[in-house]
Each structure stands twice: as structure tokens, then as C-alpha cells.
Coordinates of C-alpha atoms and ligand atoms in Angstrom, one line a residue:
M1 CA -5.9 -2.7 3.2
C2 CA -7.5 -6.2 5.8
G3 CA -10.0 -4.5 8.6
I4 CA -9.3 -7.4 11.5
V5 CA -12.3 -7.0 14.5
G6 CA -12.7 -9.2 18.0
Y7 CA -14.9 -9.7 20.2
L8 CA -15.3 -12.0 23.3
G9 CA -18.4 -11.3 26.1
N10 CA -21.9 -12.2 26.0
K11 CA -23.0 -9.3 24.8
E12 CA -25.0 -9.6 20.7
K13 CA -21.9 -10.5 18.7
K14 CA -23.3 -9.8 15.6
E15 CA -23.8 -6.5 15.8
I16 CA -20.5 -5.5 17.4
I17 CA -18.5 -7.3 14.9
L18 CA -20.5 -6.4 12.1
N19 CA -20.6 -2.2 14.1
G20 CA -16.6 -2.5 13.9
L21 CA -16.3 -4.0 10.3
K22 CA -18.7 -0.7 9.3
E23 CA -15.7 1.4 10.5
L24 CA -13.3 -1.0 8.7
E25 CA -14.9 -1.2 5.6
Y26 CA -13.0 1.8 3.6
R27 CA -9.6 -0.9 3.9
G28 CA -11.4 -3.5 2.5
Y29 CA -15.1 -4.2 0.4
D30 CA -14.4 -7.3 -2.0
S31 CA -16.1 -8.9 0.8
A32 CA -16.7 -9.3 4.1
G33 CA -17.1 -12.9 7.5
M34 CA -17.8 -13.7 10.5
A35 CA -17.3 -16.6 13.1
I36 CA -19.1 -16.9 16.0
L37 CA -18.5 -19.0 18.7
C38 CA -21.7 -20.2 21.4
N39 CA -22.1 -22.6 23.8
D40 CA -20.2 -25.2 22.2
E41 CA -21.1 -24.2 18.4
L42 CA -18.8 -22.8 15.9
K43 CA -20.3 -20.8 13.2
F44 CA -18.9 -18.4 10.2
Y45 CA -20.3 -16.8 7.6
K46 CA -18.7 -15.1 4.3
K47 CA -19.8 -12.8 2.1
A48 CA -18.0 -11.4 -1.4
G49 CA -19.2 -7.7 -1.7
K50 CA -19.9 -4.7 0.3
L51 CA -20.6 -5.7 4.4
Q52 CA -24.1 -5.4 3.7
N53 CA -24.0 -8.5 2.1
L54 CA -23.2 -9.5 4.8
S55 CA -25.4 -8.2 7.3
D56 CA -28.3 -9.5 5.1
F57 CA -27.1 -12.6 5.1
M58 CA -27.2 -12.6 8.4
N59 CA -30.1 -10.5 8.7
D60 CA -32.5 -12.5 11.9
L61 CA -30.2 -14.2 13.8
S62 CA -28.4 -12.9 17.1
F63 CA -26.0 -14.5 19.4
K64 CA -26.1 -13.4 22.9
E65 CA -25.3 -16.3 25.2
L66 CA -21.0 -15.8 26.4
G67 CA -19.1 -16.7 23.2
V68 CA -16.1 -15.2 21.4
A69 CA -16.7 -13.5 17.8
I70 CA -14.0 -12.4 14.7
G71 CA -15.1 -10.4 11.6
H72 CA -13.0 -9.1 8.5
T73 CA -12.9 -6.9 5.4
R74 CA -11.3 -8.5 2.5
W75 CA -9.1 -6.9 0.1
A76 CA -8.2 -9.6 -2.1
T77 CA -4.3 -10.2 -2.5
H78 CA -4.6 -14.5 -2.6
G79 CA -6.9 -15.4 -5.0
K80 CA -10.3 -13.5 -6.5
P81 CA -12.7 -12.0 -3.8
D82 CA -15.5 -14.0 -3.8
D83 CA -18.0 -16.2 -1.0
I84 CA -14.9 -18.7 -0.5
N85 CA -11.7 -16.4 -0.3
S86 CA -13.6 -15.1 2.2
H87 CA -11.9 -14.5 5.3
P88 CA -13.0 -17.2 8.4
H89 CA -11.5 -19.8 7.0
Y90 CA -11.8 -22.7 8.7
G91 CA -10.7 -26.2 9.3
E92 CA -13.2 -29.1 11.1
F93 CA -13.2 -26.9 15.1
S94 CA -11.9 -23.6 14.2
C95 CA -11.9 -20.6 12.7
V96 CA -9.2 -18.1 12.1
I97 CA -9.1 -14.3 10.4
H98 CA -5.7 -12.7 9.2
N99 CA -4.1 -9.2 7.9
G100 CA -0.4 -9.5 5.9
I101 CA 0.1 -11.5 3.4
I102 CA 1.4 -15.4 4.9
E103 CA 4.5 -15.1 3.0
N104 CA 5.7 -19.8 3.0
Y105 CA 2.6 -20.7 2.5
K106 CA 3.2 -22.7 0.4
E107 CA 6.2 -23.8 1.9
L108 CA 3.1 -24.6 4.9
K109 CA 0.6 -26.4 2.6
E110 CA 3.2 -29.2 2.2
E111 CA 3.6 -30.2 5.2
L112 CA -0.4 -30.7 5.1
K113 CA -0.8 -33.2 2.6
N114 CA -3.8 -35.1 3.4
V115 CA -5.5 -31.8 3.9
N116 CA -7.7 -30.5 1.2
F117 CA -7.7 -26.7 0.9
N118 CA -10.9 -24.6 0.0
S119 CA -9.8 -21.4 -1.0
Q120 CA -6.9 -19.8 -3.2
T121 CA -6.0 -18.2 0.0
D122 CA -2.7 -18.2 1.9
T123 CA -4.7 -17.6 5.3
E124 CA -6.2 -20.5 4.8
V125 CA -2.7 -22.8 5.8
I126 CA -2.8 -21.1 9.1
V127 CA -6.6 -23.0 10.8
H128 CA -5.8 -26.6 9.3
L129 CA -1.0 -26.9 10.9
F130 CA -3.3 -25.7 13.9
E131 CA -5.5 -28.3 13.7
E132 CA -2.7 -30.5 13.0
Y133 CA -0.3 -29.9 15.9
T134 CA -3.7 -30.1 17.5
K135 CA -2.9 -33.5 17.3
K136 CA 1.0 -33.4 18.9
F137 CA 0.0 -31.0 21.7
D138 CA -2.2 -28.7 23.7
V139 CA -3.9 -25.6 22.3
Y140 CA -2.3 -23.5 23.7
T141 CA 1.7 -25.1 22.1
A142 CA -0.5 -25.5 18.8
F143 CA -0.3 -22.2 18.3
S144 CA 2.7 -21.3 19.4
E145 CA 4.4 -23.8 16.5
V146 CA 2.3 -22.0 14.0
V147 CA 2.9 -18.7 14.9
K148 CA 7.0 -20.1 14.9
K149 CA 6.3 -21.4 11.0
L150 CA 4.3 -18.3 9.8
Q151 CA 7.0 -16.2 7.6
G152 CA 5.3 -12.6 6.2
A153 CA 3.2 -10.0 7.8
Y154 CA -0.1 -11.1 9.6
A155 CA -2.0 -9.8 11.8
I156 CA -3.9 -13.4 12.7
L157 CA -7.0 -13.9 15.8
L158 CA -8.2 -18.1 15.7
I159 CA -11.2 -19.3 17.7
T160 CA -11.3 -23.0 18.2
K161 CA -14.1 -25.5 19.5
K162 CA -11.4 -26.7 21.5
A163 CA -10.7 -24.4 23.4
K164 CA -13.9 -22.4 24.6
N165 CA -14.9 -18.1 25.7
T166 CA -10.4 -18.3 24.3
I167 CA -9.7 -16.0 21.1
F168 CA -5.7 -16.4 19.1
F169 CA -4.1 -13.7 19.0
A170 CA -0.8 -12.8 17.2
K171 CA 0.4 -10.1 15.2
N172 CA 4.1 -9.5 12.4
N173 CA 3.7 -6.4 10.6
A174 CA 0.2 -5.9 10.1
P175 CA -1.9 -3.9 13.2
L176 CA -3.6 -5.1 15.9
I177 CA -5.1 -3.6 18.7
I178 CA -6.6 -5.4 21.8
A179 CA -9.8 -3.7 24.0
K180 CA -10.5 -3.6 27.5
G181 CA -14.3 -3.4 27.9
D182 CA -16.9 -2.8 30.0
N183 CA -16.2 -5.5 33.2
D184 CA -12.8 -7.6 33.5
K185 CA -14.7 -10.3 31.0
E186 CA -15.0 -8.4 28.1
F187 CA -12.0 -7.6 25.6
Y188 CA -12.2 -6.4 21.8
L189 CA -9.9 -6.5 19.2
A190 CA -9.4 -4.8 15.8
S191 CA -6.5 -3.6 13.1
C192 CA -6.9 -0.2 14.1
D193 CA -8.9 2.3 17.1
A194 CA -11.7 3.5 14.8
P195 CA -14.3 1.0 15.7
L196 CA -12.7 1.1 19.5
V197 CA -14.0 4.0 19.7
G198 CA -16.8 4.5 22.0
I199 CA -17.2 1.6 23.1
S200 CA -13.7 1.1 25.0
K201 CA -11.5 3.5 26.8
E202 CA -8.0 1.1 27.5
V203 CA -6.6 -0.2 24.2
A204 CA -3.0 -2.4 23.3
Y205 CA -0.9 -1.7 20.4
L206 CA 0.5 -5.4 20.5
N207 CA 4.3 -5.3 18.7
D208 CA 6.0 -7.2 15.9
G209 CA 6.3 -10.5 17.9
D210 CA 3.7 -10.7 20.0
Y211 CA 1.2 -13.4 19.7
G212 CA -1.5 -15.2 22.5
Y213 CA -5.0 -15.7 23.4
I214 CA -7.2 -13.7 25.6
S215 CA -10.1 -15.8 27.8
E216 CA -12.7 -14.6 30.1
D217 CA -11.0 -12.4 32.6
K218 CA -7.5 -12.6 31.6
I219 CA -4.6 -11.9 28.9
T220 CA -1.9 -14.3 28.5
L221 CA 0.8 -13.6 26.5
L222 CA 3.7 -16.7 24.8
N223 CA 5.2 -14.2 23.6
G224 CA 6.1 -10.1 24.6
K225 CA 4.0 -8.3 26.3
I226 CA 1.1 -6.0 27.3
E227 CA 0.7 -2.2 28.1
F228 CA -2.7 -0.1 28.1
K229 CA -3.5 3.7 27.4
Q230 CA -5.8 5.4 26.7
L231 CA -7.7 5.7 23.8
S232 CA -8.7 9.0 22.1
S233 CA -12.7 9.2 22.4
D234 CA -12.5 10.7 18.3
R235 CA -13.8 9.0 15.4
Q236 CA -12.7 10.6 12.8
S237 CA -9.1 10.9 13.3
A238 CA -9.3 7.7 14.7
Q239 CA -10.0 6.6 11.2
K240 CA -7.1 8.6 10.4
D241 CA -4.5 7.1 13.0
G242 CA -4.5 10.4 14.6
F243 CA -2.7 12.1 12.2
S244 CA -4.7 15.4 10.2
T245 CA -5.1 13.9 7.4
F246 CA -5.8 10.9 4.9
M247 CA -3.2 12.5 2.9
E248 CA -0.7 12.9 6.1
K249 CA -1.9 9.4 7.1
E250 CA -0.7 8.3 4.3
I251 CA 2.5 9.5 3.5
Y252 CA 3.5 8.1 6.8
E253 CA 2.2 4.7 5.7
Q254 CA 4.2 4.6 3.4
A255 CA 6.9 2.7 4.7
Q256 CA 4.9 0.2 5.6
I257 CA 3.9 -0.3 1.8
V258 CA 7.0 -0.3 1.1
K259 CA 7.1 -3.6 2.7
N260 CA 3.3 -4.6 1.8
V261 CA 5.5 -4.9 -2.0
I262 CA 7.7 -6.5 -1.9
L263 CA 6.7 -10.0 0.8
G264 CA 6.8 -13.1 -0.8
R265 CA 8.1 -10.6 -4.4
I266 CA 12.5 -11.6 -3.6
K267 CA 13.1 -15.3 -3.3
N268 CA 16.3 -16.6 -2.9
D269 CA 17.7 -13.9 -4.9
K270 CA 15.2 -13.1 -7.8
I271 CA 12.4 -11.8 -8.8
C272 CA 9.6 -13.4 -8.3
F273 CA 5.6 -12.3 -9.9
D274 CA 4.0 -15.8 -9.7
E275 CA 0.7 -14.0 -11.7
L276 CA 3.4 -14.3 -13.4
S277 CA 5.0 -17.6 -14.7
S278 CA 2.9 -17.7 -17.7
L279 CA 4.1 -14.3 -19.5
E280 CA 6.7 -15.7 -22.0
N281 CA 9.1 -13.0 -22.4
N282 CA 9.8 -12.3 -25.2
F283 CA 8.4 -9.1 -25.9
S284 CA 9.3 -6.7 -28.3
K285 CA 8.3 -3.9 -26.6
I286 CA 6.2 -2.5 -23.7
I287 CA 4.1 -0.4 -23.8
I288 CA 2.9 1.5 -20.8
C289 CA -1.0 3.6 -20.6
A290 CA -1.6 5.9 -17.6
C291 CA -2.8 8.8 -16.2
G292 CA -2.5 12.1 -14.1
T293 CA -0.2 10.6 -11.0
S294 CA -0.3 7.3 -13.0
Y295 CA 1.4 8.3 -15.8
H296 CA 4.5 10.2 -13.7
A297 CA 4.2 6.2 -12.1
A298 CA 4.3 4.8 -15.8
L299 CA 7.2 8.0 -17.2
A300 CA 9.0 7.1 -14.0
S301 CA 8.9 3.3 -14.7
A302 CA 10.4 3.6 -18.3
Y303 CA 14.3 5.5 -16.6
L304 CA 13.6 1.7 -15.3
F305 CA 13.5 -0.5 -17.4
E306 CA 15.2 1.1 -20.0
R307 CA 18.5 1.2 -18.4
E308 CA 17.7 -2.3 -16.1
A309 CA 16.0 -4.3 -18.6
K310 CA 17.4 -2.8 -21.9
I311 CA 13.5 -3.4 -23.5
E312 CA 12.6 -0.2 -24.9
V313 CA 9.5 1.7 -23.7
R314 CA 6.8 4.1 -25.1
I315 CA 5.3 6.0 -22.6
E316 CA 1.8 7.0 -23.6
I317 CA -1.5 9.0 -21.3
A318 CA -4.2 7.6 -21.6
S319 CA -6.5 10.1 -23.3
E320 CA -4.6 11.0 -26.0
F321 CA -3.7 7.1 -27.3
R322 CA -7.3 6.1 -27.5
Y323 CA -7.8 8.8 -31.1
K324 CA -4.2 8.3 -31.9
D325 CA -5.2 5.6 -34.2
A326 CA -1.9 4.1 -33.0
Y327 CA 0.7 1.8 -34.2
L328 CA 0.8 -1.3 -31.9
D329 CA 4.3 -3.9 -32.0
K330 CA 2.2 -7.2 -32.8
N331 CA 5.2 -7.9 -29.7
A332 CA 4.6 -5.4 -28.1
L333 CA 3.4 -5.2 -24.5
F334 CA 1.7 -3.6 -23.4
I335 CA 1.1 -2.2 -19.2
C336 CA -1.2 -0.4 -18.3
I337 CA -1.4 1.5 -14.4
S338 CA -4.3 2.8 -13.1
Q339 CA -4.7 3.0 -9.0
S340 CA -8.8 2.5 -9.2
G341 CA -8.8 0.4 -12.0
E342 CA -11.8 2.0 -13.1
T343 CA -10.1 5.1 -14.6
A344 CA -12.4 5.5 -18.3
D345 CA -9.8 6.3 -20.3
T346 CA -7.5 3.5 -19.5
L347 CA -9.5 1.4 -19.5
E348 CA -10.6 2.6 -23.3
A349 CA -6.6 2.3 -24.3
L350 CA -6.6 -1.6 -22.7
K351 CA -9.8 -2.4 -24.5
I352 CA -7.9 -1.4 -27.8
A353 CA -4.8 -3.3 -27.0
K354 CA -6.8 -6.4 -26.0
E355 CA -8.5 -5.5 -29.9
N356 CA -4.8 -5.7 -31.3
N357 CA -4.3 -9.0 -30.0
L358 CA -0.8 -7.8 -27.8
K359 CA -0.1 -9.3 -24.1
T360 CA -1.4 -7.1 -21.7
L361 CA -1.0 -6.4 -18.0
A362 CA -2.4 -3.8 -15.5
L363 CA -1.1 -2.5 -12.9
C364 CA -3.9 -2.0 -10.3
N365 CA -4.8 -1.3 -6.6
V366 CA -8.3 -2.5 -6.6
D367 CA -8.9 -5.7 -7.9
N368 CA -12.1 -6.8 -8.6
S369 CA -11.9 -2.7 -11.1
S370 CA -12.8 -3.3 -14.5
I371 CA -9.3 -2.7 -15.3
A372 CA -7.7 -5.8 -13.2
R373 CA -10.3 -8.3 -14.9
L374 CA -9.9 -6.8 -18.3
A375 CA -6.1 -7.8 -17.9
D376 CA -4.8 -11.1 -19.3
Y377 CA -2.3 -10.3 -16.2
C378 CA -2.5 -8.3 -12.9
V379 CA -0.6 -7.5 -10.8
L380 CA -2.3 -5.9 -7.9
I381 CA 0.1 -2.8 -6.5
R382 CA -0.8 -3.7 -2.6
A383 CA -1.2 0.0 -1.5
G384 CA -4.5 -0.1 0.5
I385 CA -6.9 2.1 0.1
E386 CA -5.7 5.6 -0.7
K387 CA -8.9 7.4 1.3
S388 CA -6.9 11.3 -0.3
V389 CA -7.7 12.4 -3.5
A390 CA -4.2 13.1 -4.4
S391 CA -2.5 9.6 -4.9
T392 CA 1.4 9.2 -2.8
K393 CA 1.4 5.5 -0.8
A394 CA -0.6 4.4 -5.0
F395 CA 2.4 6.4 -6.7
C396 CA 4.9 4.9 -4.3
A397 CA 3.5 1.8 -4.9
Q398 CA 3.5 1.6 -8.4
M399 CA 6.9 3.2 -8.3
V400 CA 8.3 0.2 -6.4
N401 CA 6.1 -3.0 -8.1
L402 CA 7.6 -1.0 -11.6
W403 CA 11.9 -1.0 -10.3
L404 CA 11.3 -4.8 -9.5
L405 CA 9.1 -5.1 -12.8
S406 CA 12.2 -3.2 -14.4
L407 CA 14.4 -6.4 -13.0
Y408 CA 12.0 -9.5 -12.8
F409 CA 11.9 -8.8 -16.7
N410 CA 14.9 -8.0 -17.0
K411 CA 17.6 -10.7 -19.7
N412 CA 20.7 -9.8 -19.2
E413 CA 22.5 -11.7 -17.3
K414 CA 25.5 -9.1 -16.0
R415 CA 23.2 -7.1 -14.1
A416 CA 23.9 -6.4 -10.0
L417 CA 20.4 -8.2 -9.6
K418 CA 22.0 -8.4 -6.1
D419 CA 22.7 -5.2 -6.2
E420 CA 19.8 -4.0 -6.9
I421 CA 17.6 -6.9 -4.4
F422 CA 19.5 -5.9 -1.0
V423 CA 18.5 -2.1 -1.6
L424 CA 15.2 -2.6 -1.7
K425 CA 15.0 -4.8 0.7
N426 CA 16.6 -2.3 3.3
L427 CA 14.9 1.0 1.4
D428 CA 13.3 2.7 4.8
L429 CA 10.8 5.8 3.2
S430 CA 9.4 6.3 7.4
V431 CA 9.0 9.4 7.4
N432 CA 11.8 11.6 9.7
K433 CA 9.6 13.7 11.5
T434 CA 12.9 16.3 12.4
Q435 CA 12.8 16.7 8.2
H436 CA 8.5 17.2 8.1
E437 CA 9.0 20.1 10.8
K438 CA 11.5 21.9 9.0
I439 CA 9.7 21.5 5.9
K440 CA 6.0 23.2 7.2
R441 CA 7.9 25.8 8.5
L442 CA 9.8 26.8 5.1
S443 CA 5.9 26.3 3.3
K444 CA 5.2 29.1 4.9
R445 CA 7.5 30.9 2.3
Y446 CA 6.6 29.7 -0.8
L447 CA 2.8 31.1 -0.8
H448 CA 3.0 34.1 -3.0
G449 CA 4.9 34.3 -6.0
H450 CA 4.0 33.9 -9.8
G451 CA 4.4 30.0 -9.6
F452 CA 6.4 27.0 -9.5
F453 CA 8.6 25.1 -11.1
F454 CA 9.6 22.0 -9.9
I455 CA 12.9 21.1 -11.8
S456 CA 15.2 17.7 -12.5
R457 CA 16.7 14.4 -15.0
D458 CA 15.9 11.2 -15.7
I459 CA 13.4 9.8 -13.6
F460 CA 13.1 13.1 -11.3
Y461 CA 11.9 15.0 -13.2
P462 CA 8.9 12.2 -14.2
L463 CA 8.9 12.8 -9.9
A464 CA 9.6 17.4 -10.5
L465 CA 6.9 16.7 -12.7
E466 CA 4.2 14.6 -9.8
A467 CA 6.2 17.1 -7.0
S468 CA 3.9 20.0 -9.7
L469 CA 0.7 18.5 -9.5
K470 CA 0.7 17.6 -5.9
L471 CA 1.1 21.6 -4.8
K472 CA -1.4 22.1 -7.3
E473 CA -4.0 20.0 -7.7
I474 CA -4.4 20.3 -3.4
S475 CA -2.3 24.1 -3.3
Y476 CA -4.7 25.6 -6.4
L477 CA -1.2 27.5 -7.4
H478 CA 0.3 27.3 -10.2
A479 CA 2.8 24.7 -10.9
E480 CA 5.2 22.4 -13.5
G481 CA 7.1 20.1 -13.6
Y482 CA 10.6 20.4 -16.2
A483 CA 13.6 18.3 -16.9
A484 CA 16.1 21.0 -15.6
G485 CA 17.8 20.3 -19.1
E486 CA 14.6 22.1 -20.9
M487 CA 15.0 25.6 -18.7
K488 CA 17.2 27.3 -21.4
H489 CA 14.8 25.8 -24.5
G490 CA 12.0 28.9 -23.3
P491 CA 11.0 28.6 -19.2
I492 CA 14.3 30.1 -18.5
A493 CA 11.5 33.5 -19.6
L494 CA 9.7 32.8 -16.4
A495 CA 12.4 33.0 -14.3
D496 CA 12.8 36.9 -11.5
S497 CA 12.6 37.5 -8.1
E498 CA 8.8 35.9 -7.3
L499 CA 9.4 32.4 -9.4
F500 CA 10.0 29.5 -7.0
C501 CA 12.4 26.5 -8.6
V502 CA 12.6 23.2 -6.5
A503 CA 15.6 21.1 -8.0
F504 CA 15.8 17.7 -6.7
M505 CA 19.7 17.4 -7.4
P506 CA 20.6 13.3 -5.7
K507 CA 23.7 12.9 -5.5
N508 CA 24.7 9.6 -7.7
M509 CA 22.3 11.0 -10.6
L510 CA 23.8 13.5 -13.1
Y511 CA 24.1 15.9 -10.1
E512 CA 26.6 18.2 -11.4
K513 CA 24.6 19.2 -14.5
T514 CA 21.0 19.4 -13.0
K515 CA 23.7 21.7 -11.0
S516 CA 24.1 24.3 -13.8
N517 CA 20.4 24.7 -14.1
V518 CA 19.8 25.5 -11.4
L519 CA 23.1 27.4 -11.4
E520 CA 21.2 29.6 -14.6
L521 CA 18.2 29.9 -12.7
S522 CA 19.6 31.9 -9.2
A523 CA 21.2 34.0 -11.9
R524 CA 18.2 35.8 -13.3
D525 CA 16.7 35.5 -8.8
A526 CA 14.7 33.0 -8.8
N527 CA 14.1 31.5 -5.4
I528 CA 15.9 28.0 -5.3
L529 CA 15.2 25.4 -2.7
V530 CA 17.6 22.4 -3.1
I531 CA 16.8 18.4 -2.0
S532 CA 20.2 17.3 -2.4
P533 CA 22.8 15.2 0.3
I534 CA 25.0 17.4 -0.8
E535 CA 24.9 21.5 0.3
F536 CA 24.8 23.7 -2.2
D537 CA 25.6 27.9 -1.0
M538 CA 23.3 29.1 -3.7
A539 CA 20.4 27.7 -2.3
D540 CA 18.0 30.1 -0.8
D541 CA 16.2 27.2 0.8
F542 CA 18.2 23.4 1.8
I543 CA 16.2 20.2 2.6
K544 CA 18.7 17.5 3.6
T545 CA 18.8 14.1 2.4
K546 CA 20.5 11.1 3.3
D547 CA 24.0 10.0 1.3
C548 CA 23.2 7.0 0.1
N549 CA 24.8 4.9 -3.1
H550 CA 22.0 4.6 -4.0
Y551 CA 19.5 6.6 -7.0
M552 CA 16.7 4.7 -6.2
I553 CA 16.9 5.5 -2.1
E554 CA 17.4 9.4 -3.0
F555 CA 14.3 9.0 -5.3
F556 CA 11.6 7.9 -2.9
E557 CA 13.0 10.4 -0.3
M558 CA 12.7 13.1 -2.2
M559 CA 9.3 11.8 -3.3
V560 CA 8.6 11.7 0.7
I561 CA 10.2 15.2 1.3
M562 CA 7.4 16.8 -2.5
Q563 CA 4.5 15.0 -1.0
L564 CA 4.7 16.7 2.5
F565 CA 5.8 19.8 0.7
A566 CA 2.5 20.2 -1.2
L567 CA 0.6 19.2 2.4
E568 CA 2.1 21.7 4.3
I569 CA 1.8 24.6 1.6
A570 CA -1.9 23.2 0.6
N571 CA -2.6 23.4 5.0
K572 CA -0.5 26.9 5.3
V573 CA -3.4 28.2 2.0
G574 CA -6.4 26.1 4.3
A575 CA -7.5 23.9 1.0
N576 CA -9.1 21.2 2.0
V577 CA -6.3 19.0 1.3
D578 CA -8.4 15.7 1.8
M579 CA -10.5 16.6 -1.4
P580 CA -10.0 19.2 -3.6
R581 CA -11.5 22.0 -5.4
N582 CA -13.4 20.1 -9.2
L583 CA -11.2 16.6 -8.2
A584 CA -12.7 12.9 -7.9
K585 CA -11.0 9.7 -6.9
S586 CA -11.8 7.7 -9.7
V587 CA -12.5 9.2 -12.9
T588 CA -15.1 7.3 -14.9
V589 CA -16.2 9.6 -16.9
E590 CA -13.5 10.6 -20.0
Ligands
F6R601 C1 -3.5 12.4 -8.6 C2 -4.6 11.5 -9.2 C3 -5.3 11.0 -10.4 C4 -4.5 10.5 -10.8 C5 -5.5 9.5 -12.6 C6 -5.6 7.7 -12.4 O1 -3.0 13.3 -7.9 O2 -4.8 10.9 -8.5 O3 -3.8 12.8 -11.2 O4 -3.3 9.3 -11.3 O5 -6.9 10.4 -12.5 O6 -6.0 7.6 -11.7 P1 -6.3 6.0 -10.8 O7 -4.9 6.0 -11.1 O8 -6.8 5.8 -10.2 O9 -5.9 4.7 -12.6

């Protein structure tokens, strides 16, 4: 989500860091900052907003002597996107930058009772803890001791006046790369390949749990081991981490995003949303408003809120809601869901809810967005910047957050919360490469015909709607999503040998009922693709999913499959996957 760059050497440091951050800016642009240590002087600069603000702020400065520099672009998770919360965070003689979330930062702050914290971030605790430990240990041991205390996800760079020409680093569940420079005494660090392309040929991708330091001519691992590889030389593909499109990259990122979303949300078998602590759980119902993919997440969440939390839910398309003069129960909680936080219709709907004095909660991916600012409460979904116009990882993050919220709002003591938490913690969305290859092969059979029906039941019905939206927006093929039980009420009239029917048939949700509906379509000669853990003889094509005992595991696995299916068909028809015609990423007009 955030971006990290580091440099050790005697070239001009400000430009190296700014150029590196430029490559990363698309990941986070709430603020940017850098710290430079040369000639025993440690200086830091940070500015809210785009990187250009930092660049302008540092306009006349230059740092050519041998030394170290670290830089950061921020995607806010803890604390407002202002100058103070920008990285680097500093103590008396050290500075730190960090990507990820330190889950136990509140506990660690307890150890630092005499320290004045400047920011609201989780990161700042790292630098104070380090300085505190240097009172007892040498700097290397102090850094090791800090890392051992950290829980959560992190890629960390730390520099200190107590160790000249040295950058300390640590990695866990957030990417970090070390790159060799032009000579033995020059090193770069970055959170992805992009800033390193063209300036380094050899890179080492650190593993989770690795930490150590780089000093003038060597890298010392205090934990783990390091292996250098050749770096690809294509900048575009480096930004895409080697994937051919941002959409594919974002589908593959979802496994990590689930981990980011649940970080800090589950403590002692309880669901935690600190940002909602003052929101009383006494609302009469929930009204959810959104557009497009976010609307599908809303529809899906209704099944969770009603089933898990036993709360009545009403779902509204924002563009409809804003003009319908809706009856609003004053005791309802109004939730709006928006990846960008700027969608005009959703923003207007939120304003209407506020005018009617409803409590409002936004689920957004962009912290300083209009919707995030306007709502009384905001939960950031933590998907990181989504570059592909077709939303994938934001939908995934919305769904995990909504599932967590449905458990958080649950007032029913008898629920099996422990079981749900176990499933959430073990949710694995890693793409099965063999399955992806199969989908690639299958996709070429789906390029003709007069259209697609995606069908299923329960929470898999909104998934079918989302599948049809994904396919139509990037491949321009006609697709519809239907509740499987609705087929017989009209749509089945379209069934013939030129219709493709994709059926989600989870084992743990109304399998037999959906099966009957699929058989009705098969009897009318439609081409059937079944996605299920249970073999199905009557299907023309079959994608087998994992056998498991929870329908939400099936939901997320089928979500990945339908995204890949849309992607591969779009690739086959030669469409511009990341920038489909007629669409925009942020829809700020009515
Ligand atoms: C589809 C897609 C759109 C958005 C919709 C709402 O892939 O991305 O349907 O979901 O425009 O956007 P947000 O969530 O930013 O309000």
C-alpha cells in the first residue's frame, strides 16, 4: 500500500529517493517524506499530499556526500493523512519508515510511558523502542530486540546517528528488496522492483522474518539469509510485478489483502473495530448504498448481516436512492461502500442520510476521499491502490470487511464466533496456478454465442451478478447474473445451444436446489460450466474447487475463479483489460 525506497552511497540522495518514490506513488499518495543522514547530520522532510509537495519543499537541497537516505509514500491506515503522520517518524537520533501495520503498537506504547509521541501512527513506536533499547544494548542488538517485539506486517528501514552509513531493515508480510548499485559500496532498497529498474541489475527479495543492516560495503543478516537474482529491465512490467495486466496482478494480490484486512481485527477471539468504538450497536436496521461492484458487495453482505447478526438490511443502488425520496428510519445505520470514496451518486446518497440525521458509516479504500471524510465513521478496507478499472481486490477487501462487520455487530451470544474467526484467519486466496492454466485453456471456448448467464443462490447470487459485470465490462460480451431460482420465471426462454451458463454450485449452500436449476438449463441445450467441489456429470465444462466446510471459503475461491475467467476471456478477445472502453476508475459524475 505504501512505498519504500532506501539508498546508501555517495550519489545525490534527494533525487534518488524522489525518483524512486515517483515509481511507487501510484500505491499511496496521502503524503511523502524522506530522511537523510550525511556528515553526522540527520535531517528529515515530510509533506502531506502528492510527492510533488515534498519535491517542491526540498527544492534547493542537495546531499552529495557519502551517507544514507530513506523515503516513503504513505497510504494512511492509522491516523490522518497530514504532515505529522507522514513518514519518516523520528526520535532523538533516529528515523524510521514502515509499510504495513504493527498490530501490537498499543501494547508496545505501554513500554514507553515516558516518551512523547508526535503522531497517531502505529509506526512511531518502532523508533522510540529502538532508541530506548540503545540505552541497554549496542545498536545492532537494539534493532534485533525491536524486531522480535513487533507483531503484524512490516517492511521497515531505520537510520540512526549512532551507526553512520548504515540502514537497518526488517521484513514480515510486506515486500522488501535489496539491490546492488554500481559498485561494492552502493546499495538500494525498495518495496517493489519498479524503482530499481535501470539502476540495479542484481536484487535480493527478502523473506518474511529477515532482518539485518547494510553498512558501507556489506549486508549483514541478523536473521535469515539472502540470495541475489537478476532484475528484469522493463519498467512497466516491474510496476506490474511481472504480470501482464494490473488486473491479473490485483487478483493475485488478494491472498495478501485478506491478511492485511484481518490484521488487528481479531483479538482474543473478538472482532475489533477501534474506529467504531463510539458507535452504539442499537440501530434498528442497516441501509447500505453503493454502485457497481461495491453494490454487489453490499448485496452479498445482506446475507451475512441477516444470517450472522440477525439485523434487517436494506440495499440501495445509490443512483436510485438519491432521487426516490426514500423513507428513512431515524434509528437505522446508513452504510455506504465505495472503493474510490468519490463516486458522485454514493456521495449524494450519503449526504441525504446525513441530512436525515442517520448515523453514517463509510467503507472506503481511499482515506482522504470525500466519502471517507463526510461519514460519521469510516472503515478503511485496506486493499491498496487499485489500478485496474475493473475492480477485483477492492471487492475482495470489501467482502472480508463486511463479513468482519457482520460478526462485530452480532448481538446473538450463541453464535459460533470462534468457528467464524478460525475460518477468517485461515482464509487462503492464493491463486491455484494449475487452475489458472485450466481457465486460460477453457476461455477460448467461450468467445461465440449470444451471451452468458451466471447463476447461483444465496450469497453466491450477488457473486453471479459481479461475475457478469466483470465479464461484460472487460470483454464486451453480453452477460447477466441471475438468482438460479429465477430462471423459470423468464430468462430460461433464452436457453439454447448458443447460451453459456456458468453456475456456482457450492457444497455448503443450497447445492441440490441450484443443481435442479442447472439441469433445467442443460435440458434446453445451454452450454454449462459448473464451478463446484462436487463433480457434475451434466456439465460441459467443470472447474473443481476445494472441498471445505464453510460457504465463505467457497465464496472467495469462486470469486477468484470468476475474476480469472473474465480476465482470460478478455485477453482472448484482445480487449484492453486494464482500461476498458467507456469506463473510468472513479465516477465523479452522475
Ligand atoms: C466495476 C467497478 C465499478 C465500481 C463503481 C463504484 O469493476 O469498478 O462498478 O465498483 O463505479 O465505484 P466505487 O466503489 O469507487 O464507489
